Amino acid sequence: MKNSTGDIQKSWMIFAKIEVMNNPIVTHGNLDLLSFIKTIKYTNLKGCLIMDKLIECIPNFSEGKNQETIDGLVETAKSVQGVTLLDHSSDTNHNRSVFTLVGNEDGIQEVAFQLVKYASENIDMTKHEGGHPRMGATDVVPFVPIKNITAEECVEISKKVAKRVNDELNIPIFLYEDSASTPARRNLAKVRKGQFEGMPEKLLQDEWAPDYGERKIHPTAGVTAIGARMPLVAFNVNLDTDDVTIAKKIAKIVRGSSGGFKYCKGIGLMLEDRNIAQVSMNMVNYEGTPLYRTFETIKFEAKRYGVNIIGSEVIGLTPAKALVDVAEYYLQVEDFDYSKQVLENHLI
């Protein structure tokens, strides 16, 4: 990937939800970036010293409906010294929650373990239903280098957490992305194929023995993927149709695994509470495949079915540059230099 740790620091995480009404994309920031920069630069992030190594962790949990369980995850996230909970969001259609935390080495490892533990005790995968693919109560735990730390160090952190989770909770673990033990395991979609219901049989296959643990799933918590990666953007586009097959066909066109954009992973699913279809994507390299490129392709393909885009959203936190690239494209800004012309970059 192009994105270096330095780039991540410069474009650091600005919480934004994108609401797209036709064109162009309009962003609504929910975080004062200047205030957040001052927090990082001049004060501690809940027990983190200025020179500490900072790691981001974005665990995904297979619960988006039970508020009591979600509140318990929030309290667990807030209970660990050296870690700050930056954001959390839940989706009832996906039946999934995404948390974003940042902390020092010790804190981020401890909070990741405690969250997996809480999820394993309070989420029963045998009763889980939702639109998003999943294989465990804690589905995936990525670690992302933010400040004073390398991707290689995050790989080691992921392995330490993976071993502890298996040793103490008896949950089988797949290492994925930069931590993967085989090329096939870099891709989360391949790791998760079969989902919770298909995992008992999958783990018996020679090529899919867990990296940590026995070849049998935890009876209620399933299987978890843990690894290190660079930042991605979770980007969803909503369509004014209740025909989910259209969203699935469009997702197949844009995702890299079926010949679409190299750095796009996508599925089509139904938002039952709104009775609309959605193309749900992970943009694993937002510079290699910018958001506007997939957005425009989805808009073009949707028109073939007489369907329009009625909105889009970014889930969780996203690097600022991913959104600036969108603005630069739609505003047709000439000779724009992100590193020089964005005020906040000079304040970090």
XYZ file of C-alpha atoms in Angstrom:
348
model
C 0.000 0.000 0.000
C 1.021 3.582 -0.526
C -0.093 4.709 2.889
C 2.827 5.086 5.297
C 2.550 5.578 9.031
C 3.533 9.199 8.419
C 0.654 9.607 5.984
C -1.707 8.194 8.566
C -0.492 10.674 11.163
C -0.977 13.569 8.741
C -4.400 12.532 7.565
C -5.396 11.175 10.955
C -8.803 10.008 11.806
C -11.648 12.434 11.343
C -15.041 11.022 12.198
C -17.412 11.762 9.385
C -20.627 10.430 8.042
C -21.151 11.011 4.353
C -24.665 11.661 3.198
C -24.871 11.577 -0.572
C -27.918 13.104 -2.158
C -27.281 12.651 -5.870
C -23.967 14.445 -6.467
C -21.583 15.695 -5.175
C -20.819 14.030 -1.867
C -21.431 16.277 1.133
C -19.629 15.510 4.377
C -20.877 16.218 7.862
C -18.028 16.081 10.397
C -18.972 14.924 13.880
C -15.595 15.718 15.394
C -13.714 18.993 15.710
C -10.438 17.988 14.077
C -8.465 20.898 15.494
C -9.578 20.035 19.005
C -8.720 16.407 18.425
C -5.257 17.281 17.130
C -4.639 19.352 20.249
C -5.761 16.394 22.344
C -3.213 14.141 20.671
C -0.399 16.678 20.626
C -0.669 18.436 23.955
C -2.443 16.068 26.333
C -2.627 12.391 27.109
C -5.008 9.978 25.421
C -6.350 8.499 28.671
C -3.043 7.500 30.167
C -0.946 7.551 26.994
C 2.227 9.600 27.076
C 3.028 11.852 24.124
C 5.924 9.648 22.980
C 4.034 6.363 23.422
C 3.536 4.073 20.485
C -0.079 4.515 19.420
C -2.071 1.685 17.873
C -5.611 1.725 16.575
C -7.852 -1.288 17.114
C -11.204 -1.702 15.342
C -12.963 -4.824 16.664
C -16.202 -5.872 14.956
C -18.841 -7.606 17.072
C -21.784 -9.694 15.908
C -24.326 -7.675 17.852
C -26.186 -4.615 16.647
C -29.593 -4.985 18.278
C -29.246 -5.765 21.986
C -28.502 -2.397 23.582
C -27.601 -3.946 26.929
C -24.847 -6.001 25.315
C -23.627 -3.023 23.290
C -23.536 -0.875 26.446
C -21.515 -3.604 28.144
C -18.978 -3.527 25.332
C -18.748 0.259 25.677
C -18.127 0.020 29.421
C -15.495 -2.660 28.875
C -13.759 -0.491 26.273
C -13.700 2.466 28.657
C -12.390 0.462 31.603
C -8.821 -0.111 30.397
C -6.045 2.362 31.198
C -3.987 3.623 28.270
C -6.857 3.348 25.782
C -9.439 5.801 24.443
C -12.696 4.757 22.785
C -12.946 7.140 19.836
C -16.138 5.875 18.254
C -18.622 3.043 18.147
C -21.546 2.416 15.824
C -24.161 -0.319 15.576
C -26.384 -1.429 12.720
C -29.531 -3.457 13.301
C -29.718 -4.688 9.700
C -26.148 -5.938 9.733
C -26.621 -6.930 13.411
C -23.088 -5.758 13.950
C -21.165 -3.153 15.951
C -17.837 -1.550 15.094
C -15.645 0.008 17.785
C -12.626 2.259 17.190
C -10.039 2.507 19.948
C -6.555 3.965 20.148
C -3.983 3.296 22.836
C -0.478 2.307 23.809
C 0.932 -1.196 23.384
C -0.111 -2.600 26.743
C -3.484 -0.913 26.811
C -4.548 -1.865 23.302
C -3.676 -5.519 23.866
C -5.567 -5.611 27.157
C -8.689 -3.884 25.841
C -8.801 -6.151 22.783
C -8.693 -9.227 24.994
C -11.273 -7.914 27.458
C -13.672 -7.032 24.643
C -13.332 -10.472 23.058
C -13.921 -12.001 26.494
C -17.049 -9.927 27.113
C -18.410 -10.727 23.656
C -17.795 -14.447 24.137
C -19.796 -14.357 27.369
C -22.700 -12.269 26.070
C -23.174 -13.014 22.358
C -24.542 -16.400 21.294
C -23.767 -17.072 17.643
C -26.224 -19.975 17.490
C -28.988 -17.353 17.732
C -27.408 -14.690 15.523
C -29.091 -13.399 12.388
C -27.951 -10.427 10.306
C -27.150 -9.243 6.820
C -23.370 -9.053 7.265
C -21.123 -12.118 6.888
C -19.823 -13.294 10.286
C -18.123 -16.239 11.933
C -17.739 -15.219 15.572
C -19.114 -13.172 18.458
C -16.029 -11.042 17.944
C -15.767 -11.410 14.199
C -12.525 -9.596 13.462
C -9.904 -7.646 15.434
C -7.550 -5.527 13.289
C -4.606 -3.529 14.646
C -3.437 -0.453 12.712
C -0.158 1.467 13.255
C -0.795 5.133 14.057
C 2.219 6.781 15.708
C 5.775 5.741 16.619
C 5.107 2.132 15.641
C 5.610 -0.045 12.564
C 3.300 -2.440 10.783
C 5.647 -5.261 11.765
C 5.221 -4.403 15.436
C 1.458 -4.488 14.997
C 1.790 -7.979 13.543
C 3.538 -9.094 16.732
C 0.842 -7.452 18.852
C -1.858 -9.275 16.895
C -0.126 -12.609 17.473
C 0.183 -11.984 21.211
C -3.507 -11.159 21.481
C -4.463 -14.136 19.305
C -2.504 -16.546 21.495
C -3.990 -15.157 24.697
C -7.542 -15.298 23.363
C -7.120 -18.932 22.426
C -5.244 -19.905 25.591
C -7.711 -18.286 27.990
C -11.016 -18.328 26.096
C -10.599 -21.404 23.891
C -11.678 -19.525 20.770
C -9.897 -20.679 17.584
C -8.080 -17.859 15.793
C -7.197 -17.165 12.186
C -4.434 -14.625 11.559
C -5.294 -12.437 8.566
C -4.016 -9.515 6.431
C -0.374 -8.629 7.273
C -0.352 -11.249 10.050
C -1.518 -14.076 7.781
C 0.353 -17.372 7.869
C -0.543 -18.177 4.235
C -1.386 -15.995 1.219
C -4.991 -17.247 1.199
C -5.497 -16.005 4.751
C -4.663 -12.399 3.935
C -8.164 -11.980 2.529
C -10.766 -11.825 5.296
C -13.527 -12.832 2.891
C -11.756 -16.136 2.197
C -11.137 -16.720 5.897
C -14.776 -16.028 6.760
C -16.265 -18.005 3.854
C -18.757 -20.498 5.209
C -19.549 -18.202 8.128
C -20.376 -19.462 11.615
C -22.596 -22.276 10.397
C -19.959 -23.667 8.032
C -16.931 -23.299 10.299
C -17.102 -26.727 12.028
C -16.610 -28.450 8.668
C -14.147 -25.857 7.355
C -11.778 -26.205 10.313
C -11.359 -29.903 9.507
C -9.874 -29.091 6.096
C -6.057 -29.263 6.049
C -5.672 -25.788 4.560
C -7.974 -24.216 7.156
C -6.594 -25.414 10.460
C -6.676 -22.439 12.872
C -3.435 -20.582 13.552
C -4.242 -20.898 17.245
C -6.495 -23.533 18.747
C -8.085 -26.859 17.994
C -10.071 -27.715 14.903
C -13.424 -27.060 16.503
C -15.338 -23.853 17.006
C -16.242 -22.330 20.333
C -19.866 -23.515 20.745
C -21.334 -20.005 21.112
C -18.498 -17.569 20.284
C -17.436 -19.247 17.044
C -14.137 -18.227 15.441
C -12.268 -14.906 15.389
C -9.861 -13.356 12.869
C -7.069 -11.206 14.309
C -4.400 -9.350 12.363
C -2.540 -6.179 11.479
C -3.399 -3.982 8.517
C -3.269 -0.435 7.232
C -6.392 1.791 7.405
C -9.426 0.971 5.314
C -12.656 2.848 4.687
C -15.979 1.103 5.329
C -18.173 2.688 2.665
C -21.812 1.794 1.974
C -24.056 3.009 -0.846
C -27.854 2.840 -0.565
C -30.178 2.291 -3.538
C -33.830 3.227 -4.007
C -34.928 -0.356 -4.613
C -36.121 -3.263 -2.507
C -34.572 -5.744 -4.947
C -31.432 -7.005 -3.225
C -30.360 -8.925 -6.333
C -29.564 -5.589 -7.997
C -27.247 -4.632 -5.130
C -25.590 -8.051 -5.304
C -25.023 -7.748 -9.053
C -23.500 -4.284 -8.639
C -21.318 -5.467 -5.743
C -19.963 -8.217 -7.986
C -19.030 -5.610 -10.593
C -17.102 -3.337 -8.209
C -15.314 -5.852 -5.970
C -11.811 -6.897 -6.863
C -12.276 -10.641 -6.358
C -14.703 -10.803 -9.287
C -12.737 -8.558 -11.642
C -13.689 -5.119 -10.354
C -11.578 -2.619 -8.466
C -8.459 -4.149 -6.957
C -8.834 -2.619 -3.501
C -12.599 -2.948 -3.135
C -14.415 -5.689 -1.239
C -18.171 -5.585 -1.609
C -21.435 -7.380 -0.961
C -25.078 -6.591 -1.648
C -27.535 -6.797 1.204
C -30.958 -5.639 2.342
C -31.685 -2.935 4.936
C -34.890 -4.425 6.274
C -35.888 -1.482 8.454
C -35.723 0.896 5.464
C -36.783 -1.618 2.799
C -33.884 -0.657 0.547
C -30.883 -2.495 -0.871
C -27.290 -1.563 -0.086
C -23.881 -2.115 -1.640
C -21.622 -2.531 1.401
C -17.882 -2.150 0.798
C -14.495 -2.140 2.453
C -11.985 0.022 0.596
C -8.702 -1.521 1.704
C -6.546 1.055 -0.098
C -8.411 4.341 -0.494
C -5.659 5.802 -2.693
C -5.451 2.793 -5.011
C -9.239 2.756 -5.356
C -10.737 6.126 -4.326
C -14.282 6.319 -2.966
C -15.518 8.418 -5.875
C -14.505 5.739 -8.362
C -16.680 3.052 -6.823
C -19.465 5.577 -6.176
C -19.600 6.638 -9.824
C -19.486 3.033 -11.022
C -22.345 2.064 -8.721
C -24.358 5.053 -9.939
C -23.749 4.088 -13.571
C -24.606 0.414 -13.064
C -27.705 1.234 -10.994
C -29.080 3.341 -13.858
C -29.125 0.222 -16.019
C -31.819 -1.140 -13.709
C -33.680 2.157 -13.396
C -32.348 2.572 -9.864
C -30.819 5.632 -8.181
C -28.409 6.181 -5.311
C -30.268 7.747 -2.379
C -27.431 8.009 0.121
C -24.135 6.652 1.333
C -22.300 6.352 4.613
C -18.861 5.879 6.071
C -18.835 3.552 9.071
C -16.542 4.440 11.942
C -13.464 6.596 11.494
C -11.721 7.311 8.225
C -8.467 8.986 7.197
C -9.149 12.598 6.226
C -7.356 12.180 2.905
C -9.946 9.664 1.730
C -12.596 12.389 1.993
C -10.364 15.161 0.648
C -9.755 13.056 -2.470
C -13.527 12.917 -3.002
C -13.867 16.683 -2.630
C -10.930 17.286 -4.971
C -12.514 15.078 -7.630
C -16.019 16.548 -7.528
C -14.848 20.166 -7.195
C -12.313 19.605 -10.007
C -9.669 21.435 -7.993
C -6.615 22.053 -10.157
C -3.075 21.324 -8.931
C -4.280 20.564 -5.404
C -1.561 19.451 -2.961
C -3.034 17.676 0.049
C 0.128 17.835 2.138
C 0.568 21.593 1.610
C -2.939 23.017 1.236
C -4.838 21.399 4.103
C -4.565 23.614 7.178
C -4.667 20.801 9.727
C -1.628 19.101 8.192
C 0.526 22.043 9.278
C -0.713 21.809 12.861
C 0.216 18.184 13.525
